[in-house]
mmCIF file of C-alpha atoms and ligand atoms in Angstrom:
data_model
loop_
_atom_site.group_PDB
_atom_site.id
_atom_site.type_symbol
_atom_site.label_atom_id
_atom_site.label_comp_id
_atom_site.label_asym_id
_atom_site.label_seq_id
_atom_site.Cartn_x
_atom_site.Cartn_y
_atom_site.Cartn_z
ATOM 1 C CA MET A 1 10.723 -8.748 -31.399
ATOM 2 C CA ILE A 2 9.104 -6.673 -34.163
ATOM 3 C CA HIS A 3 7.876 -3.394 -32.677
ATOM 4 C CA THR A 4 4.318 -2.935 -33.925
ATOM 5 C CA ASN A 5 1.413 -0.916 -32.590
ATOM 6 C CA SER A 6 0.167 -4.045 -30.821
ATOM 7 C CA PHE A 7 3.408 -4.100 -28.788
ATOM 8 C CA LEU A 8 2.746 -1.465 -26.159
ATOM 9 C CA PRO A 9 5.102 -1.212 -23.172
ATOM 10 C CA LEU A 10 3.772 0.453 -20.017
ATOM 11 C CA ARG A 11 5.832 3.610 -20.504
ATOM 12 C CA ARG A 12 4.472 4.218 -23.999
ATOM 13 C CA PHE A 13 0.917 3.347 -22.928
ATOM 14 C CA LEU A 14 1.015 5.922 -20.122
ATOM 15 C CA SER A 15 2.330 8.645 -22.417
ATOM 16 C CA ARG A 16 -0.451 7.901 -24.932
ATOM 17 C CA SER A 17 -3.179 7.297 -22.331
ATOM 18 C CA GLU A 18 -6.494 8.835 -23.166
ATOM 19 C CA SER A 19 -6.835 10.203 -19.661
ATOM 20 C CA GLU A 20 -3.875 12.610 -20.056
ATOM 21 C CA ILE A 21 -2.006 11.297 -17.010
ATOM 22 C CA PRO A 22 0.256 14.032 -15.529
ATOM 23 C CA GLU A 23 3.933 13.458 -16.313
ATOM 24 C CA GLU A 24 4.987 13.072 -12.659
ATOM 25 C CA LEU A 25 2.211 10.522 -12.042
ATOM 26 C CA GLN A 26 3.294 8.561 -15.125
ATOM 27 C CA ARG A 27 6.821 8.458 -13.741
ATOM 28 C CA LEU A 28 5.665 7.426 -10.255
ATOM 29 C CA ILE A 29 3.641 4.530 -11.718
ATOM 30 C CA ILE A 30 6.743 3.441 -13.645
ATOM 31 C CA ASP A 31 8.835 3.664 -10.429
ATOM 32 C CA VAL A 32 6.339 1.361 -8.660
ATOM 33 C CA ALA A 33 6.255 -1.037 -11.631
ATOM 34 C CA GLN A 34 10.067 -1.140 -11.681
ATOM 35 C CA SER A 35 10.116 -2.044 -7.964
ATOM 36 C CA CYS A 36 7.561 -4.786 -8.582
ATOM 37 C CA LYS A 37 9.842 -6.304 -11.241
ATOM 38 C CA LEU A 38 12.462 -6.715 -8.490
ATOM 39 C CA ILE A 39 9.867 -8.185 -6.110
ATOM 40 C CA SER A 40 8.837 -10.596 -8.873
ATOM 41 C CA MET A 41 12.465 -11.727 -9.217
ATOM 42 C CA ALA A 42 12.690 -12.253 -5.435
ATOM 43 C CA VAL A 43 9.385 -14.180 -5.293
ATOM 44 C CA ASN A 44 10.329 -16.325 -8.295
ATOM 45 C CA GLN A 45 13.522 -17.523 -6.593
ATOM 46 C CA GLY A 46 11.279 -19.654 -4.370
ATOM 47 C CA ALA A 47 13.149 -22.163 -2.237
ATOM 48 C CA LEU A 48 16.370 -21.436 -4.138
ATOM 49 C CA GLY A 49 16.673 -18.052 -2.507
ATOM 50 C CA ASP A 50 16.940 -17.347 1.207
ATOM 51 C CA ILE A 51 13.440 -15.871 1.160
ATOM 52 C CA TYR A 52 11.160 -18.462 2.767
ATOM 53 C CA GLY A 53 10.146 -18.418 6.364
ATOM 54 C CA SER A 54 9.420 -15.621 8.798
ATOM 55 C CA ASP A 55 11.317 -12.832 10.383
ATOM 56 C CA ASP A 56 11.135 -12.767 14.186
ATOM 57 C CA THR A 57 9.106 -9.540 13.992
ATOM 58 C CA GLN A 58 5.408 -8.621 13.929
ATOM 59 C CA ASN A 59 3.744 -5.781 12.029
ATOM 60 C CA ILE A 60 1.111 -3.387 13.404
ATOM 61 C CA GLN A 61 -1.505 -5.894 12.307
ATOM 62 C CA GLY A 62 -0.049 -8.334 14.840
ATOM 63 C CA GLU A 63 0.959 -10.606 11.962
ATOM 64 C CA VAL A 64 4.292 -12.409 11.833
ATOM 65 C CA GLN A 65 6.307 -10.777 9.067
ATOM 66 C CA LYS A 66 7.635 -13.069 6.372
ATOM 67 C CA LYS A 67 11.140 -12.384 5.132
ATOM 68 C CA LEU A 68 9.649 -11.440 1.767
ATOM 69 C CA ASP A 69 7.257 -8.966 3.408
ATOM 70 C CA ILE A 70 10.299 -7.081 4.701
ATOM 71 C CA ILE A 71 12.279 -7.453 1.472
ATOM 72 C CA SER A 72 9.327 -6.268 -0.668
ATOM 73 C CA ASN A 73 8.661 -3.307 1.601
ATOM 74 C CA GLN A 74 12.332 -2.296 1.389
ATOM 75 C CA ILE A 75 12.383 -2.645 -2.411
ATOM 76 C CA LEU A 76 9.391 -0.297 -2.740
ATOM 77 C CA LEU A 77 10.888 2.267 -0.325
ATOM 78 C CA GLU A 78 14.250 2.272 -2.110
ATOM 79 C CA GLY A 79 12.556 2.389 -5.507
ATOM 80 C CA THR A 80 10.481 5.495 -4.789
ATOM 81 C CA GLU A 81 11.739 7.589 -1.828
ATOM 82 C CA TRP A 82 14.515 9.342 -3.822
ATOM 83 C CA THR A 83 12.388 10.367 -6.848
ATOM 84 C CA GLY A 84 11.109 13.724 -5.635
ATOM 85 C CA ARG A 85 7.606 12.609 -6.626
ATOM 86 C CA ILE A 86 6.220 11.641 -3.213
ATOM 87 C CA ALA A 87 5.672 13.434 0.104
ATOM 88 C CA GLY A 88 5.177 10.313 2.191
ATOM 89 C CA ILE A 89 4.689 6.526 2.119
ATOM 90 C CA ALA A 90 2.324 4.274 4.083
ATOM 91 C CA SER A 91 2.637 0.502 4.178
ATOM 92 C CA GLU A 92 0.903 -2.441 5.821
ATOM 93 C CA GLU A 93 4.354 -3.404 7.095
ATOM 94 C CA MET A 94 5.126 -0.061 8.785
ATOM 95 C CA ASP A 95 3.315 1.218 11.881
ATOM 96 C CA ALA A 96 3.677 4.915 11.067
ATOM 97 C CA VAL A 97 3.823 6.970 7.899
ATOM 98 C CA TYR A 98 7.317 6.907 6.335
ATOM 99 C CA PRO A 99 8.441 10.509 5.839
ATOM 100 C CA ILE A 100 10.675 11.110 2.830
ATOM 101 C CA PRO A 101 14.170 11.353 4.325
ATOM 102 C CA ASP A 102 16.436 14.348 3.756
ATOM 103 C CA PRO A 103 18.092 15.150 1.397
ATOM 104 C CA TYR A 104 15.376 13.805 -0.925
ATOM 105 C CA ILE A 105 12.853 16.364 -2.244
ATOM 106 C CA LYS A 106 9.230 15.906 -1.142
ATOM 107 C CA GLY A 107 6.878 15.580 -4.114
ATOM 108 C CA GLU A 108 3.149 16.014 -4.757
ATOM 109 C CA TYR A 109 1.927 12.413 -4.310
ATOM 110 C CA LEU A 110 1.324 10.003 -1.439
ATOM 111 C CA LEU A 111 2.078 6.310 -2.010
ATOM 112 C CA LEU A 112 0.403 3.518 -0.041
ATOM 113 C CA PHE A 113 0.944 -0.205 -0.465
ATOM 114 C CA ASP A 114 0.627 -3.704 0.847
ATOM 115 C CA PRO A 115 4.044 -4.774 -0.398
ATOM 116 C CA LEU A 116 3.292 -8.489 -0.447
ATOM 117 C CA ASP A 117 -0.356 -9.364 0.035
ATOM 118 C CA GLY A 118 -1.127 -12.996 0.837
ATOM 119 C CA SER A 119 2.402 -13.604 2.068
ATOM 120 C CA SER A 120 1.276 -16.590 4.163
ATOM 121 C CA ASN A 121 1.046 -18.361 0.774
ATOM 122 C CA ILE A 122 4.668 -17.786 -0.241
ATOM 123 C CA ASP A 123 6.148 -20.955 1.269
ATOM 124 C CA VAL A 124 3.483 -23.078 -0.462
ATOM 125 C CA ASN A 125 4.006 -21.435 -3.868
ATOM 126 C CA ILE A 126 0.549 -19.903 -4.208
ATOM 127 C CA SER A 127 0.189 -16.554 -6.029
ATOM 128 C CA VAL A 128 0.865 -13.426 -3.974
ATOM 129 C CA GLY A 129 0.921 -9.786 -4.998
ATOM 130 C CA THR A 130 1.655 -6.124 -4.370
ATOM 131 C CA ILE A 131 -1.300 -3.723 -3.988
ATOM 132 C CA PHE A 132 -0.712 0.039 -4.333
ATOM 133 C CA SER A 133 -2.695 3.268 -4.105
ATOM 134 C CA ILE A 134 -1.648 6.801 -5.086
ATOM 135 C CA LEU A 135 -3.177 10.003 -3.660
ATOM 136 C CA LYS A 136 -2.398 13.675 -4.203
ATOM 137 C CA CYS A 137 -0.773 15.251 -1.122
ATOM 138 C CA PRO A 138 -3.076 18.081 -0.010
ATOM 139 C CA ASP A 139 -1.173 21.372 -0.286
ATOM 140 C CA SER A 140 -2.599 22.515 3.046
ATOM 141 C CA ALA A 141 -1.434 19.504 5.043
ATOM 142 C CA HIS A 142 2.103 19.189 6.389
ATOM 143 C CA ARG A 143 3.748 17.322 3.502
ATOM 144 C CA GLY A 144 3.190 13.631 4.118
ATOM 145 C CA SER A 145 1.668 13.839 7.609
ATOM 146 C CA ASP A 146 -0.728 11.079 8.762
ATOM 147 C CA ASN A 147 -3.790 13.220 8.180
ATOM 148 C CA SER A 148 -2.829 13.912 4.571
ATOM 149 C CA PHE A 149 -3.293 10.181 3.867
ATOM 150 C CA LEU A 150 -6.819 10.003 5.323
ATOM 151 C CA GLN A 151 -8.688 10.624 2.054
ATOM 152 C CA PRO A 152 -11.662 8.609 0.727
ATOM 153 C CA GLY A 153 -10.915 5.999 -1.943
ATOM 154 C CA ARG A 154 -12.690 8.153 -4.544
ATOM 155 C CA ALA A 155 -9.729 10.586 -4.242
ATOM 156 C CA GLN A 156 -7.168 8.054 -5.546
ATOM 157 C CA VAL A 157 -5.420 9.276 -8.701
ATOM 158 C CA ALA A 158 -4.123 5.783 -9.475
ATOM 159 C CA ALA A 159 -4.442 2.275 -8.060
ATOM 160 C CA GLY A 160 -3.221 -1.145 -9.041
ATOM 161 C CA TYR A 161 -1.793 -4.495 -8.125
ATOM 162 C CA VAL A 162 0.895 -6.798 -9.436
ATOM 163 C CA ILE A 163 0.152 -10.509 -9.185
ATOM 164 C CA TYR A 164 3.179 -12.817 -8.978
ATOM 165 C CA GLY A 165 1.613 -15.925 -10.437
ATOM 166 C CA SER A 166 2.248 -18.198 -13.421
ATOM 167 C CA SER A 167 3.028 -14.858 -15.046
ATOM 168 C CA THR A 168 3.639 -11.469 -13.459
ATOM 169 C CA VAL A 169 0.781 -9.102 -14.340
ATOM 170 C CA LEU A 170 0.322 -5.421 -13.466
ATOM 171 C CA VAL A 171 -3.339 -4.315 -13.362
ATOM 172 C CA LEU A 172 -3.646 -0.525 -13.293
ATOM 173 C CA THR A 173 -6.232 2.236 -13.343
ATOM 174 C CA THR A 174 -6.112 6.032 -13.195
ATOM 175 C CA GLY A 175 -9.895 6.112 -12.944
ATOM 176 C CA VAL A 176 -10.841 6.026 -16.646
ATOM 177 C CA THR A 177 -10.153 2.420 -17.741
ATOM 178 C CA VAL A 178 -8.454 -0.642 -16.273
ATOM 179 C CA ASN A 179 -5.548 -2.114 -18.231
ATOM 180 C CA ALA A 180 -3.314 -5.116 -17.561
ATOM 181 C CA PHE A 181 0.320 -5.541 -18.541
ATOM 182 C CA THR A 182 2.204 -8.839 -18.551
ATOM 183 C CA LEU A 183 5.904 -8.796 -17.648
ATOM 184 C CA ASP A 184 8.030 -9.950 -20.591
ATOM 185 C CA GLN A 185 10.832 -11.582 -18.579
ATOM 186 C CA ARG A 186 13.310 -11.368 -21.494
ATOM 187 C CA LEU A 187 12.814 -7.647 -22.105
ATOM 188 C CA GLY A 188 12.072 -6.759 -18.471
ATOM 189 C CA GLU A 189 9.104 -4.703 -19.704
ATOM 190 C CA PHE A 190 5.418 -4.740 -18.767
ATOM 191 C CA ILE A 191 3.542 -5.160 -22.087
ATOM 192 C CA LEU A 192 -0.161 -4.301 -22.546
ATOM 193 C CA THR A 193 -2.036 -7.618 -22.813
ATOM 194 C CA HIS A 194 -5.539 -6.864 -21.463
ATOM 195 C CA PRO A 195 -6.720 -3.426 -22.662
ATOM 196 C CA ASN A 196 -9.862 -1.917 -21.083
ATOM 197 C CA MET A 197 -10.752 -4.800 -18.708
ATOM 198 C CA ARG A 198 -14.477 -5.096 -17.912
ATOM 199 C CA ILE A 199 -15.968 -7.286 -15.166
ATOM 200 C CA PRO A 200 -18.922 -9.402 -16.423
ATOM 201 C CA ARG A 201 -22.111 -8.037 -14.830
ATOM 202 C CA SER A 202 -23.310 -11.424 -13.568
ATOM 203 C CA THR A 203 -21.574 -14.469 -12.108
ATOM 204 C CA ALA A 204 -22.123 -17.897 -10.579
ATOM 205 C CA GLU A 205 -18.846 -17.935 -8.628
ATOM 206 C CA PHE A 206 -18.298 -16.637 -5.103
ATOM 207 C CA ALA A 207 -15.101 -16.357 -3.059
ATOM 208 C CA ILE A 208 -15.308 -16.405 0.737
ATOM 209 C CA ASN A 209 -13.551 -18.180 3.633
ATOM 210 C CA THR A 210 -16.440 -20.457 4.644
ATOM 211 C CA SER A 211 -14.663 -21.487 7.870
ATOM 212 C CA ASN A 212 -15.941 -18.173 9.267
ATOM 213 C CA LEU A 213 -19.588 -19.189 8.685
ATOM 214 C CA PRO A 214 -20.503 -19.430 12.412
ATOM 215 C CA TYR A 215 -19.389 -15.810 12.882
ATOM 216 C CA TRP A 216 -21.113 -14.145 9.908
ATOM 217 C CA THR A 217 -24.070 -11.757 10.129
ATOM 218 C CA ASP A 218 -27.454 -13.153 9.061
ATOM 219 C CA PRO A 219 -27.578 -11.459 5.604
ATOM 220 C CA ILE A 220 -24.218 -12.985 4.611
ATOM 221 C CA ARG A 221 -25.106 -16.405 6.005
ATOM 222 C CA HIS A 222 -28.447 -16.417 4.183
ATOM 223 C CA TYR A 223 -26.804 -15.230 0.949
ATOM 224 C CA ILE A 224 -24.142 -17.983 1.021
ATOM 225 C CA ASP A 225 -26.670 -20.650 2.085
ATOM 226 C CA ASP A 226 -28.845 -19.700 -0.905
ATOM 227 C CA CYS A 227 -25.858 -19.825 -3.297
ATOM 228 C CA ILE A 228 -24.927 -23.294 -1.997
ATOM 229 C CA ALA A 229 -28.585 -24.425 -2.346
ATOM 230 C CA GLY A 230 -27.971 -24.127 -6.096
ATOM 231 C CA LYS A 231 -30.629 -24.855 -8.751
ATOM 232 C CA LYS A 232 -33.181 -26.169 -6.241
ATOM 233 C CA GLY A 233 -32.675 -23.155 -3.985
ATOM 234 C CA PRO A 234 -34.017 -19.598 -4.177
ATOM 235 C CA ARG A 235 -31.257 -18.541 -6.587
ATOM 236 C CA GLY A 236 -32.330 -21.185 -9.130
ATOM 237 C CA LYS A 237 -28.776 -21.703 -10.428
ATOM 238 C CA GLN A 238 -25.655 -23.703 -9.536
ATOM 239 C CA PHE A 239 -22.777 -21.720 -7.951
ATOM 240 C CA ASN A 240 -19.064 -22.481 -7.819
ATOM 241 C CA MET A 241 -16.761 -21.461 -4.947
ATOM 242 C CA ARG A 242 -13.108 -20.408 -4.970
ATOM 243 C CA TRP A 243 -10.902 -19.170 -2.062
ATOM 244 C CA VAL A 244 -7.154 -18.715 -2.642
ATOM 245 C CA GLY A 245 -6.537 -16.834 0.607
ATOM 246 C CA SER A 246 -4.613 -14.201 -1.338
ATOM 247 C CA MET A 247 -6.735 -11.135 -2.119
ATOM 248 C CA VAL A 248 -4.709 -10.266 -5.216
ATOM 249 C CA ALA A 249 -5.297 -13.749 -6.690
ATOM 250 C CA ASP A 250 -9.018 -13.827 -5.826
ATOM 251 C CA ILE A 251 -9.582 -10.309 -7.151
ATOM 252 C CA HIS A 252 -7.543 -10.978 -10.322
ATOM 253 C CA ARG A 253 -9.802 -13.949 -11.092
ATOM 254 C CA THR A 254 -12.837 -11.742 -10.425
ATOM 255 C CA MET A 255 -11.478 -8.958 -12.677
ATOM 256 C CA THR A 256 -10.722 -11.472 -15.413
ATOM 257 C CA ARG A 257 -13.828 -13.736 -15.511
ATOM 258 C CA GLY A 258 -16.266 -12.119 -13.066
ATOM 259 C CA GLY A 259 -17.259 -13.294 -9.597
ATOM 260 C CA ILE A 260 -17.936 -11.902 -6.161
ATOM 261 C CA PHE A 261 -15.264 -11.628 -3.450
ATOM 262 C CA LEU A 262 -16.427 -11.411 0.153
ATOM 263 C CA TYR A 263 -14.495 -10.817 3.355
ATOM 264 C CA PRO A 264 -17.445 -9.667 5.459
ATOM 265 C CA GLN A 265 -17.393 -8.557 9.061
ATOM 266 C CA ASP A 266 -17.518 -11.423 11.529
ATOM 267 C CA SER A 267 -17.745 -11.891 15.293
ATOM 268 C CA LYS A 268 -14.758 -14.287 15.523
ATOM 269 C CA ASN A 269 -12.613 -11.628 17.200
ATOM 270 C CA PRO A 270 -14.722 -8.841 18.741
ATOM 271 C CA GLN A 271 -11.676 -6.549 18.682
ATOM 272 C CA LEU A 272 -11.282 -7.136 14.925
ATOM 273 C CA PRO A 273 -14.747 -7.251 13.294
ATOM 274 C CA ALA A 274 -13.156 -6.872 9.846
ATOM 275 C CA LYS A 275 -9.924 -8.219 8.363
ATOM 276 C CA LEU A 276 -8.965 -6.324 5.227
ATOM 277 C CA ARG A 277 -7.350 -2.895 5.396
ATOM 278 C CA LEU A 278 -9.133 0.081 3.866
ATOM 279 C CA MET A 279 -6.287 2.317 2.685
ATOM 280 C CA TYR A 280 -4.051 -0.147 0.837
ATOM 281 C CA GLU A 281 -6.273 -3.180 0.149
ATOM 282 C CA ALA A 282 -9.988 -2.300 -0.061
ATOM 283 C CA ASN A 283 -9.638 1.182 -1.616
ATOM 284 C CA PRO A 284 -7.266 0.343 -4.491
ATOM 285 C CA MET A 285 -9.164 -2.856 -5.298
ATOM 286 C CA ALA A 286 -12.481 -0.991 -5.123
ATOM 287 C CA LEU A 287 -11.278 1.643 -7.610
ATOM 288 C CA LEU A 288 -10.108 -1.080 -10.011
ATOM 289 C CA VAL A 289 -13.337 -3.083 -9.676
ATOM 290 C CA GLU A 290 -15.673 -0.092 -10.067
ATOM 291 C CA THR A 291 -13.680 1.406 -12.962
ATOM 292 C CA ALA A 292 -14.028 -1.996 -14.683
ATOM 293 C CA GLY A 293 -17.822 -1.836 -14.243
ATOM 294 C CA GLY A 294 -18.159 -3.766 -10.970
ATOM 295 C CA LEU A 295 -19.350 -2.716 -7.508
ATOM 296 C CA ALA A 296 -17.515 -2.496 -4.140
ATOM 297 C CA THR A 297 -19.292 -2.186 -0.799
ATOM 298 C CA THR A 298 -18.924 -2.968 2.911
ATOM 299 C CA GLY A 299 -22.446 -4.429 2.737
ATOM 300 C CA THR A 300 -23.957 -1.165 3.905
ATOM 301 C CA HIS A 301 -21.651 1.541 2.494
ATOM 302 C CA PRO A 302 -19.782 2.115 -0.799
ATOM 303 C CA ILE A 303 -16.096 1.472 -0.003
ATOM 304 C CA LEU A 304 -14.843 4.412 -2.071
ATOM 305 C CA GLU A 305 -17.000 6.848 -0.091
ATOM 306 C CA ILE A 306 -15.662 5.909 3.378
ATOM 307 C CA GLN A 307 -13.909 8.788 5.177
ATOM 308 C CA PRO A 308 -10.856 7.082 6.731
ATOM 309 C CA GLU A 309 -10.218 7.704 10.444
ATOM 310 C CA LYS A 310 -7.039 5.636 10.922
ATOM 311 C CA LEU A 311 -4.232 4.649 8.568
ATOM 312 C CA HIS A 312 -4.564 0.900 9.232
ATOM 313 C CA GLN A 313 -8.308 0.693 9.738
ATOM 314 C CA ARG A 314 -10.100 -2.412 8.512
ATOM 315 C CA VAL A 315 -13.399 -2.711 6.665
ATOM 316 C CA PRO A 316 -15.732 -5.469 5.494
ATOM 317 C CA VAL A 317 -15.231 -6.075 1.741
ATOM 318 C CA ILE A 318 -17.777 -7.296 -0.821
ATOM 319 C CA MET A 319 -16.859 -6.580 -4.445
ATOM 320 C CA GLY A 320 -17.134 -7.914 -7.986
ATOM 321 C CA SER A 321 -19.836 -8.455 -10.611
ATOM 322 C CA THR A 322 -22.410 -5.685 -10.212
ATOM 323 C CA GLU A 323 -25.569 -7.790 -10.351
ATOM 324 C CA GLU A 324 -24.261 -10.241 -7.718
ATOM 325 C CA VAL A 325 -23.042 -7.513 -5.355
ATOM 326 C CA GLN A 326 -26.485 -5.914 -5.707
ATOM 327 C CA VAL A 327 -28.036 -9.256 -4.627
ATOM 328 C CA VAL A 328 -25.928 -9.163 -1.435
ATOM 329 C CA LEU A 329 -27.020 -5.570 -0.809
ATOM 330 C CA ASP A 330 -30.653 -6.708 -1.201
ATOM 331 C CA TYR A 331 -30.063 -9.427 1.432
ATOM 332 C CA HIS A 332 -28.794 -6.677 3.775
ATOM 333 C CA GLN A 333 -31.814 -4.475 3.105
ATOM 334 C CA ASN A 334 -34.480 -7.182 3.397
HETATM 335 P P1 LIG B 401 -7.962 -15.797 5.631
HETATM 336 C C1 LIG B 401 -3.904 -12.240 3.274
HETATM 337 O O1 LIG B 401 -3.399 -12.375 4.591
HETATM 338 C C2 LIG B 401 -5.187 -11.438 3.354
HETATM 339 O O2 LIG B 401 -4.920 -10.201 3.907
HETATM 340 C C3 LIG B 401 -5.808 -11.326 1.970
HETATM 341 O O3 LIG B 401 -4.850 -11.333 0.969
HETATM 342 C C4 LIG B 401 -6.707 -12.540 1.884
HETATM 343 O O4 LIG B 401 -7.847 -12.334 1.061
HETATM 344 C C5 LIG B 401 -7.131 -12.764 3.334
HETATM 345 O O5 LIG B 401 -6.133 -12.156 4.153
HETATM 346 C C6 LIG B 401 -7.204 -14.228 3.656
HETATM 347 O O6 LIG B 401 -7.696 -14.333 4.980
HETATM 348 O O7 LIG B 401 -8.698 -15.471 6.920
HETATM 349 O O8 LIG B 401 -8.806 -16.566 4.657
HETATM 350 O O9 LIG B 401 -6.594 -16.395 5.821
#
């Protein structure tokens, strides 16, 4: 491999980044990326490794935990807890905040993640991913207490995901630009392959689980009906639909070629009007989408402006190409 300026590993990119990323934050991002390399190796074993199937446990979401959910969560804990860079960790797979154990030093950041999003797709070999969010730990708060995590998405100092698909790709933002790095399996390095990602402003592709149609609110139902009506309908153009059932995969497609991703509130389960989690799914994805020029809303409220009340709270999610998200907002207003 000839090292030229076009060959930019993650570590070198972060040190050169135009947004002057603090040294400790650079190192924390590299710690997370290193852990995701190990998760990628575990995922890529497929049926050859003892990783398929479920554990006989449930997480706070009431979801059966896949073996790889547990393994991925453990990899991220062991890859970051010792570094002295974080004061606490929150995960979809852990009920409470994970305090940094003694004798490790507590650092200045808070790390949140969904260690393996879309894990119901693992056994059928569909892309899954890790979603992560990094916040500053407020000096005032008890280092790493629950309340210190409850910050709006706008406060994130970094956010990203790693998609374990036909290739393993890290998509990262520190709020200035969005950049993607493909894992070179031979070198074991994430290499910059998609500098300064921008979401196309318009799209003719929507992603939603249409089996929930009977439970949607009227604005969403009317919006989807009009998309499906195509050229002869009020939108006057043909739409395509995609639904992978793995947020990382659906959002990566949206980041790459545009689109609109919707997991709106529905009345299917009155106790759970929304499905996706704010702190470690909606917020990091919203920061990535909006930094890349897209828009992220609940349908009535910008996601990044929500003041969290609970660590595992859920919110409706509509995000992607700005002009199309604006159309959905218009359906809500009219
Ligand atoms: P449904 C995966 O479980 C997840 O949290 C997201 O990754 C995904 O977008 C959504 O749920 C899929 O939900 O109801 O279509 O299975």
